[in-house]
Amino acid sequence: MKTLSRKLFKFILFAIALLISTEILAAPDIKIENAWIASTEEGDDMSVAYMSLFSNEDLILTSVTSQRIKTIEMHNTIQEKGVMKMRMAHEIRIDQDKTFEFKSGGHHLMLMDFKGPLKAGQKVKLTLHFKDKKNQSFDKSINAVIK
């Protein structure tokens, strides 16, 4: 009987540890839709990317990277004293169960220092880097279509 109790106790501890580790390691469900990049011509050194983000929990988008594009900055367009200006955003909050839009005239991704022109029809892999309310970091990659 003592051995059975000890085995049951060990099993329960293992099950609890498994449940806790699964909760800790579970990444949020993130949907990225309509991701696209503006095409460029030979000699152009900047472009812009847009997309929609949706998550089942509050997140912070900390950066976006790509092997093909050296620098990607998150920007917001604001109106100040009647003049439209761009401001760099170091982080972007994605609210739970709400769609966040990178769109013309608002938040957008500035793409700089890329290799060769970005031609319509091609795809570029972008990796979005997030952190959650527990400050755990994780990534989500997508292929953005060049238009």
Backbone as a chain_set.jsonl record, in Angstrom:
{"seq": "MKTLSRKLFKFILFAIALLISTEILAAPDIKIENAWIASTEEGDDMSVAYMSLFSNEDLILTSVTSQRIKTIEMHNTIQEKGVMKMRMAHEIRIDQDKTFEFKSGGHHLMLMDFKGPLKAGQKVKLTLHFKDKKNQSFDKSINAVIK", "coords": {"N": [[0.821, -1.194, 0.0], [1.952, 1.202, 0.774], [3.858, 1.598, -1.231], [2.201, 1.91, -3.456], [0.906, 4.321, -2.804], [3.085, 6.046, -2.837], [3.835, 5.872, -5.539], [1.524, 6.906, -6.723], [1.595, 9.515, -5.686], [3.974, 10.461, -6.892], [3.168, 10.329, -9.555], [1.091, 12.237, -9.587], [2.547, 14.571, -8.957], [4.183, 14.687, -11.238], [2.205, 15.054, -13.222], [1.182, 17.575, -12.49], [3.486, 19.163, -12.824], [3.808, 18.869, -15.578], [1.464, 20.102, -16.548], [1.891, 22.743, -15.654], [4.277, 23.408, -17.039], [3.373, 23.24, -19.673], [1.531, 25.343, -19.739], [3.249, 27.509, -19.327], [4.885, 27.369, -21.591], [3.13, 27.683, -23.69], [2.397, 29.451, -26.533], [0.797, 32.52, -27.475], [-2.144, 32.7, -29.574], [-1.691, 34.034, -32.6], [-2.798, 35.907, -35.294], [-1.9, 36.847, -38.489], [-2.651, 38.853, -41.11], [-3.188, 39.823, -44.558], [-0.609, 40.767, -45.224], [1.666, 42.829, -46.796], [4.121, 44.3, -48.994], [5.325, 47.305, -50.374], [6.318, 47.518, -53.744], [9.575, 48.148, -55.245], [11.92, 50.08, -57.235], [15.001, 49.659, -59.094], [17.71, 50.976, -57.31], [16.126, 52.283, -55.421], [15.9, 52.817, -51.921], [14.191, 52.499, -49.829], [11.135, 51.186, -48.519], [7.763, 50.207, -47.7], [5.713, 48.4, -45.369], [2.642, 46.716, -44.726], [0.026, 45.303, -42.663], [-2.37, 43.229, -40.88], [-2.863, 42.49, -37.458], [-3.846, 40.111, -35.022], [-4.584, 38.92, -31.797], [-5.117, 36.476, -29.213], [-4.51, 37.301, -26.714], [-3.154, 40.022, -24.692], [-0.363, 41.639, -26.129], [3.016, 42.727, -26.822], [4.528, 44.082, -29.572], [7.8, 43.979, -30.35], [9.811, 44.199, -32.271], [10.616, 43.869, -35.807], [12.078, 41.698, -38.124], [14.152, 40.698, -40.949], [15.877, 38.564, -43.206], [16.458, 39.52, -45.702], [16.122, 42.24, -45.581], [17.82, 44.823, -44.155], [17.222, 46.844, -42.219], [14.348, 47.382, -40.341], [11.894, 49.441, -39.269], [9.407, 50.359, -36.893], [6.84, 52.614, -37.361], [4.758, 55.506, -36.711], [2.337, 57.59, -38.127], [1.633, 60.9, -37.482], [-0.343, 63.845, -36.887], [0.81, 67.042, -36.491], [0.44, 70.247, -35.533], [-0.898, 70.769, -37.933], [0.739, 69.52, -39.769], [1.779, 66.507, -41.257], [3.654, 63.978, -39.704], [6.221, 61.512, -39.232], [6.81, 59.221, -36.63], [9.055, 57.206, -34.833], [8.178, 54.101, -33.432], [8.952, 52.345, -30.609], [7.89, 50.127, -29.415], [4.888, 48.268, -29.932], [1.643, 48.019, -28.846], [-0.506, 45.283, -28.811], [-3.737, 44.751, -28.394], [-5.744, 42.414, -26.584], [-7.936, 40.335, -28.386], [-8.52, 42.28, -30.302], [-8.142, 43.823, -33.474], [-5.116, 44.96, -34.791], [-3.928, 47.394, -36.958], [-1.467, 47.851, -39.372], [-1.222, 50.426, -41.469], [-1.639, 52.654, -44.277], [-1.076, 56.057, -43.564], [-1.132, 55.721, -40.859], [0.075, 53.562, -38.323], [2.944, 51.86, -39.539], [5.396, 49.805, -41.239], [8.666, 50.681, -41.842], [10.929, 49.934, -44.332], [14.301, 49.496, -44.907], [17.533, 49.6, -46.508], [17.772, 47.194, -48.205], [18.429, 44.194, -50.129], [18.77, 44.524, -53.441], [16.063, 45.324, -55.797], [12.642, 45.281, -54.67], [10.503, 43.267, -56.048], [7.3, 43.134, -57.612], [5.1, 40.46, -56.883], [6.999, 38.782, -55.773], [7.969, 37.212, -52.637], [8.669, 38.056, -49.26], [10.206, 37.009, -46.352], [9.191, 37.894, -43.175], [9.931, 38.326, -39.765], [8.235, 38.603, -36.832], [8.693, 39.902, -33.648], [7.691, 39.311, -30.408], [6.544, 40.057, -27.026], [4.945, 38.84, -24.089], [2.531, 39.415, -21.39], [3.813, 38.209, -19.313], [6.343, 38.737, -19.829], [7.626, 36.993, -21.509], [9.345, 36.032, -24.419], [8.707, 35.567, -27.911], [8.49, 34.484, -31.357], [6.977, 35.09, -34.578], [6.707, 34.115, -37.857], [6.113, 35.259, -41.207], [5.217, 35.282, -44.7], [5.409, 37.996, -46.636], [3.721, 39.432, -49.349], [4.95, 41.067, -52.193], [3.748, 43.976, -53.675]], "CA": [[0.0, 0.0, 0.0], [2.852, 2.345, 0.863], [4.457, 1.758, -2.551], [1.158, 2.439, -4.324], [0.726, 5.738, -2.445], [4.268, 6.764, -3.303], [3.731, 5.946, -6.997], [0.443, 7.842, -7.023], [2.106, 10.845, -5.355], [4.918, 10.827, -7.952], [2.389, 10.561, -10.772], [0.39, 13.521, -9.431], [3.564, 15.618, -9.089], [4.558, 14.741, -12.648], [1.086, 15.644, -13.964], [1.15, 19.007, -12.167], [4.64, 19.78, -13.492], [3.508, 18.885, -17.009], [0.46, 21.149, -16.778], [2.529, 24.05, -15.453], [5.219, 23.67, -18.131], [2.587, 23.471, -20.88], [0.989, 26.702, -19.63], [4.355, 28.455, -19.476], [5.427, 27.314, -22.945], [2.103, 27.916, -24.701], [2.452, 30.774, -27.173], [-0.534, 33.015, -27.823], [-2.604, 32.506, -30.946], [-1.548, 35.293, -33.327], [-3.168, 35.841, -36.709], [-1.348, 37.939, -39.293], [-3.346, 38.799, -42.396], [-3.01, 40.897, -45.546], [0.756, 41.315, -45.146], [2.218, 43.154, -48.104], [5.219, 45.264, -49.068], [5.296, 48.098, -51.613], [7.433, 47.198, -54.645], [10.555, 49.221, -55.456], [12.702, 50.068, -58.47], [16.456, 49.636, -58.904], [18.217, 52.206, -56.706], [15.319, 52.689, -54.266], [16.469, 52.273, -50.687], [13.149, 52.43, -48.803], [9.799, 50.713, -48.867], [6.851, 50.192, -46.558], [4.935, 47.165, -45.252], [1.378, 46.822, -43.999], [-0.596, 44.033, -42.306], [-3.285, 43.229, -39.74], [-2.479, 41.553, -36.403], [-4.889, 39.789, -34.05], [-4.09, 37.971, -30.8], [-6.068, 36.105, -28.171], [-4.083, 37.907, -25.447], [-2.385, 41.258, -24.833], [1.025, 41.426, -26.531], [3.818, 43.866, -27.251], [5.397, 43.836, -30.724], [9.043, 44.673, -30.001], [10.586, 44.477, -33.481], [10.389, 43.036, -36.988], [13.349, 41.48, -38.808], [14.141, 39.928, -42.184], [17.225, 38.335, -43.725], [16.635, 40.282, -46.94], [16.017, 43.673, -45.302], [18.716, 45.089, -43.026], [16.6, 47.673, -41.185], [12.892, 47.532, -40.345], [11.473, 50.258, -38.129], [7.972, 50.564, -36.709], [6.562, 54.053, -37.338], [3.386, 55.982, -36.659], [2.147, 58.9, -38.742], [0.807, 61.762, -36.636], [-0.507, 65.214, -37.359], [1.286, 67.979, -35.483], [0.293, 71.631, -36.017], [-1.319, 70.75, -39.326], [1.741, 68.862, -40.609], [1.913, 65.066, -41.021], [5.024, 63.589, -39.362], [6.431, 60.125, -38.824], [7.526, 59.008, -35.378], [9.41, 55.81, -34.625], [7.56, 53.443, -32.279], [9.877, 51.309, -30.131], [7.048, 48.967, -29.142], [3.491, 48.468, -30.307], [0.746, 47.195, -28.032], [-1.573, 44.564, -29.499], [-4.732, 44.45, -27.36], [-6.425, 41.125, -26.685], [-9.173, 40.214, -29.164], [-8.737, 43.448, -31.159], [-7.252, 43.838, -34.633], [-4.215, 46.105, -34.924], [-3.653, 47.591, -38.381], [-0.401, 48.646, -39.981], [-1.906, 50.912, -42.665], [-1.235, 53.963, -44.785], [-1.576, 57.159, -42.761], [-1.113, 55.34, -39.444], [1.251, 52.736, -38.049], [3.46, 51.138, -40.703], [6.779, 49.335, -41.122], [9.593, 51.276, -42.81], [11.94, 48.967, -44.735], [15.468, 50.211, -45.437], [18.768, 48.836, -46.719], [17.486, 45.833, -48.654], [19.268, 43.683, -51.215], [18.093, 44.536, -54.737], [14.694, 45.839, -55.783], [11.56, 44.417, -54.198], [9.688, 43.172, -57.261], [5.925, 42.656, -57.453], [4.925, 39.018, -57.021], [7.93, 38.072, -54.893], [7.607, 37.163, -51.219], [9.763, 38.322, -48.329], [9.917, 36.5, -45.011], [9.322, 38.826, -42.06], [9.769, 37.706, -38.454], [7.744, 39.546, -35.839], [9.165, 39.538, -32.311], [6.712, 39.737, -29.413], [6.628, 39.615, -25.638], [3.615, 38.828, -23.486], [2.449, 40.076, -20.086], [4.768, 37.544, -18.416], [7.644, 39.147, -20.372], [8.217, 35.908, -22.286], [9.527, 36.431, -25.814], [8.498, 34.561, -28.945], [8.492, 35.019, -32.718], [6.03, 34.568, -35.568], [7.185, 34.468, -39.201], [5.137, 35.267, -42.29], [5.723, 35.682, -46.012], [4.676, 39.156, -47.14], [3.714, 39.535, -50.806], [5.318, 42.385, -52.715], [2.747, 44.456, -54.65]], "C": [[0.866, 1.26, 0.0], [3.482, 2.645, -0.5], [3.448, 2.354, -3.53], [0.93, 3.927, -4.054], [1.891, 6.575, -2.954], [4.229, 6.925, -4.826], [2.648, 6.934, -7.416], [0.89, 9.282, -6.774], [3.064, 11.33, -6.448], [4.182, 11.132, -9.259], [1.686, 11.915, -10.718], [1.375, 14.673, -9.567], [3.988, 15.793, -10.548], [3.461, 15.418, -13.473], [0.992, 17.146, -13.719], [2.291, 19.732, -12.874], [4.398, 19.888, -14.994], [2.495, 19.977, -17.346], [1.069, 22.536, -16.654], [3.46, 24.368, -16.615], [4.483, 23.917, -19.441], [2.016, 24.879, -20.88], [2.081, 27.734, -19.868], [4.821, 28.517, -20.926], [4.405, 27.635, -24.033], [2.192, 29.341, -25.237], [1.034, 31.222, -27.5], [-0.869, 32.722, -29.284], [-2.59, 33.863, -31.646], [-1.928, 35.054, -34.783], [-2.606, 37.077, -37.392], [-1.957, 37.807, -40.682], [-2.983, 39.998, -43.261], [-1.638, 41.559, -45.457], [1.277, 41.574, -46.55], [3.241, 44.272, -47.992], [5.095, 46.0, -50.396], [6.53, 47.776, -52.451], [8.335, 48.417, -54.83], [11.219, 49.047, -56.817], [14.186, 49.977, -58.111], [16.902, 50.989, -58.349], [17.387, 52.725, -55.544], [15.913, 52.068, -53.008], [15.466, 52.232, -49.542], [11.872, 51.85, -49.385], [8.968, 50.712, -47.589], [6.09, 48.868, -46.565], [3.715, 47.419, -44.38], [0.858, 45.421, -43.7], [-1.584, 44.256, -41.174], [-2.831, 42.162, -38.757], [-3.65, 41.351, -35.452], [-4.323, 38.752, -33.093], [-5.179, 37.678, -29.775], [-5.621, 36.566, -26.781], [-3.291, 39.18, -25.725], [-0.93, 40.935, -25.144], [1.693, 42.759, -26.808], [4.66, 43.398, -28.435], [6.655, 44.656, -30.492], [9.897, 45.004, -31.217], [10.149, 43.541, -34.603], [11.729, 42.916, -37.702], [13.13, 40.666, -40.085], [15.582, 39.725, -42.631], [17.49, 39.192, -44.954], [16.676, 41.796, -46.701], [16.797, 43.975, -44.028], [18.023, 45.835, -41.888], [15.092, 47.737, -41.388], [12.521, 48.286, -39.074], [9.953, 50.351, -38.101], [7.745, 52.066, -36.555], [5.07, 54.307, -37.167], [3.341, 57.356, -37.313], [1.197, 59.699, -37.858], [0.677, 63.134, -37.286], [-0.131, 66.148, -36.211], [1.265, 69.382, -36.08], [-0.016, 71.669, -37.513], [-0.364, 70.063, -40.28], [1.813, 67.378, -40.238], [3.381, 64.729, -40.795], [5.056, 62.114, -38.995], [7.225, 60.095, -37.531], [7.824, 57.519, -35.246], [8.723, 55.302, -33.358], [8.492, 52.314, -31.848], [9.148, 50.018, -29.791], [5.632, 49.307, -29.589], [2.643, 47.482, -29.518], [-0.346, 46.594, -28.916], [-2.562, 44.141, -28.414], [-5.453, 43.144, -27.655], [-7.741, 41.258, -27.454], [-9.528, 41.461, -29.974], [-7.731, 43.396, -32.301], [-6.431, 45.118, -34.629], [-3.823, 46.204, -36.39], [-2.384, 48.409, -38.601], [-1.001, 49.104, -41.305], [-1.392, 52.29, -43.046], [-1.881, 55.064, -43.948], [-1.605, 56.88, -41.275], [0.179, 54.614, -39.123], [1.65, 51.996, -39.322], [4.893, 50.69, -40.401], [7.603, 49.986, -42.224], [10.705, 50.271, -43.066], [13.08, 49.71, -45.407], [16.646, 49.26, -45.597], [18.479, 47.389, -47.098], [18.34, 45.486, -49.86], [18.462, 43.63, -52.504], [16.68, 45.072, -54.638], [13.708, 44.792, -55.258], [10.526, 44.374, -55.317], [8.318, 42.568, -56.965], [5.846, 41.16, -57.723], [5.872, 38.201, -56.162], [7.366, 38.044, -53.472], [8.854, 37.402, -50.39], [9.346, 37.807, -46.96], [10.196, 37.597, -43.986], [9.116, 38.049, -40.77], [9.393, 38.785, -37.458], [8.123, 39.029, -34.459], [8.233, 40.162, -31.273], [7.19, 39.409, -28.004], [5.222, 39.706, -25.064], [3.655, 39.468, -22.102], [3.356, 39.426, -19.048], [6.199, 37.853, -18.827], [8.372, 38.002, -21.078], [8.25, 36.333, -23.75], [9.241, 35.266, -26.748], [8.354, 35.259, -30.287], [7.381, 34.386, -33.546], [6.502, 35.048, -36.934], [6.052, 34.37, -40.214], [5.861, 35.572, -43.593], [4.842, 36.809, -46.526], [4.82, 39.217, -48.652], [4.086, 40.957, -51.204], [4.313, 42.757, -53.798], [3.273, 45.671, -55.373]], "O": [[0.562, 2.245, -0.674], [3.622, 3.807, -0.88], [3.802, 3.207, -4.344], [0.776, 4.706, -4.995], [1.697, 7.686, -3.446], [4.554, 7.993, -5.344], [2.836, 7.707, -8.356], [0.591, 10.17, -7.572], [2.977, 12.478, -6.881], [4.529, 12.071, -9.975], [1.688, 12.656, -11.702], [1.067, 15.663, -10.231], [4.134, 16.917, -11.028], [3.752, 16.258, -14.324], [0.747, 17.908, -14.654], [2.085, 20.796, -13.458], [4.748, 20.895, -15.609], [2.662, 20.695, -18.332], [0.787, 23.411, -17.472], [3.438, 25.486, -17.129], [4.932, 24.731, -20.247], [2.016, 25.544, -21.915], [1.848, 28.734, -20.546], [5.12, 29.597, -21.435], [4.783, 27.838, -25.186], [2.076, 30.31, -24.485], [0.167, 30.392, -27.773], [0.02, 32.523, -30.113], [-3.388, 34.74, -31.318], [-1.441, 34.12, -35.42], [-2.806, 38.203, -36.937], [-1.8, 36.783, -41.347], [-2.536, 41.036, -42.771], [-1.523, 42.776, -45.598], [1.328, 40.672, -47.386], [3.237, 45.067, -47.052], [4.797, 45.39, -51.423], [7.65, 47.763, -51.94], [7.925, 49.556, -54.606], [11.094, 48.005, -57.461], [14.57, 50.193, -56.962], [16.509, 52.033, -58.87], [17.88, 53.528, -54.751], [16.375, 50.927, -53.029], [15.844, 51.959, -48.402], [11.574, 52.002, -50.57], [9.421, 51.161, -46.536], [5.85, 48.284, -47.622], [3.744, 48.212, -43.439], [1.202, 44.465, -44.394], [-1.633, 45.334, -40.58], [-2.456, 41.061, -39.16], [-4.361, 42.299, -35.117], [-3.657, 37.809, -33.52], [-6.044, 38.512, -29.506], [-6.275, 36.259, -25.784], [-2.817, 39.398, -26.839], [-0.33, 40.068, -24.509], [1.032, 43.78, -27.002], [5.415, 42.433, -28.321], [6.597, 45.885, -30.442], [10.636, 45.989, -31.199], [9.423, 42.57, -34.389], [12.437, 43.909, -37.871], [12.088, 40.04, -40.28], [16.419, 40.611, -42.455], [18.637, 39.553, -45.218], [17.203, 42.543, -47.524], [16.481, 43.456, -42.957], [18.213, 45.497, -40.72], [14.614, 48.099, -42.464], [12.793, 47.838, -37.96], [9.299, 50.414, -39.142], [8.379, 52.714, -35.722], [4.237, 53.443, -37.44], [4.215, 58.189, -37.075], [0.103, 59.243, -37.527], [1.49, 63.521, -38.126], [-0.677, 66.059, -35.111], [1.996, 69.666, -37.029], [0.528, 72.487, -38.256], [-0.622, 70.021, -41.483], [1.898, 67.029, -39.061], [4.248, 65.126, -41.574], [4.074, 61.546, -38.519], [8.188, 60.843, -37.357], [6.966, 56.677, -35.509], [8.692, 55.992, -32.339], [8.788, 51.421, -32.642], [9.728, 48.935, -29.873], [5.233, 50.471, -29.621], [2.892, 46.276, -29.522], [-1.019, 47.301, -29.666], [-2.255, 43.268, -27.603], [-5.734, 42.811, -28.807], [-8.541, 42.16, -27.208], [-10.695, 41.681, -30.297], [-6.592, 42.969, -32.109], [-6.967, 46.217, -34.483], [-3.429, 45.208, -36.997], [-2.246, 49.516, -38.08], [-1.265, 48.278, -42.179], [-0.789, 52.995, -42.236], [-3.076, 55.017, -43.658], [-2.061, 57.721, -40.5], [1.251, 54.999, -39.591], [0.792, 51.559, -40.089], [5.512, 51.14, -39.437], [7.278, 49.86, -43.405], [11.353, 49.806, -42.128], [12.866, 50.461, -46.358], [16.74, 48.245, -44.907], [18.891, 46.464, -46.397], [18.899, 46.36, -50.522], [17.573, 42.792, -52.649], [16.153, 45.258, -53.541], [13.921, 43.587, -55.389], [9.767, 45.324, -55.51], [8.189, 41.627, -56.182], [6.449, 40.655, -58.67], [5.582, 37.046, -55.851], [6.415, 38.756, -53.15], [9.955, 37.002, -50.769], [8.264, 38.13, -46.469], [11.292, 38.155, -43.936], [8.224, 37.204, -40.689], [10.126, 39.754, -37.26], [7.901, 37.861, -34.141], [8.015, 41.373, -31.259], [8.102, 38.607, -27.806], [4.414, 40.532, -25.487], [4.685, 40.0, -21.688], [3.639, 40.027, -18.012], [7.15, 37.313, -18.261], [9.593, 38.039, -21.227], [7.295, 36.922, -24.256], [9.505, 34.111, -26.41], [8.126, 36.467, -30.352], [6.91, 33.288, -33.247], [6.677, 36.248, -37.147], [5.162, 33.528, -40.104], [6.989, 36.064, -43.583], [3.665, 36.6, -46.817], [5.923, 39.068, -49.177], [3.598, 41.926, -50.623], [4.049, 41.978, -54.714], [2.586, 46.225, -56.231]]}, "num_chains": 1, "name": "protein.A"}
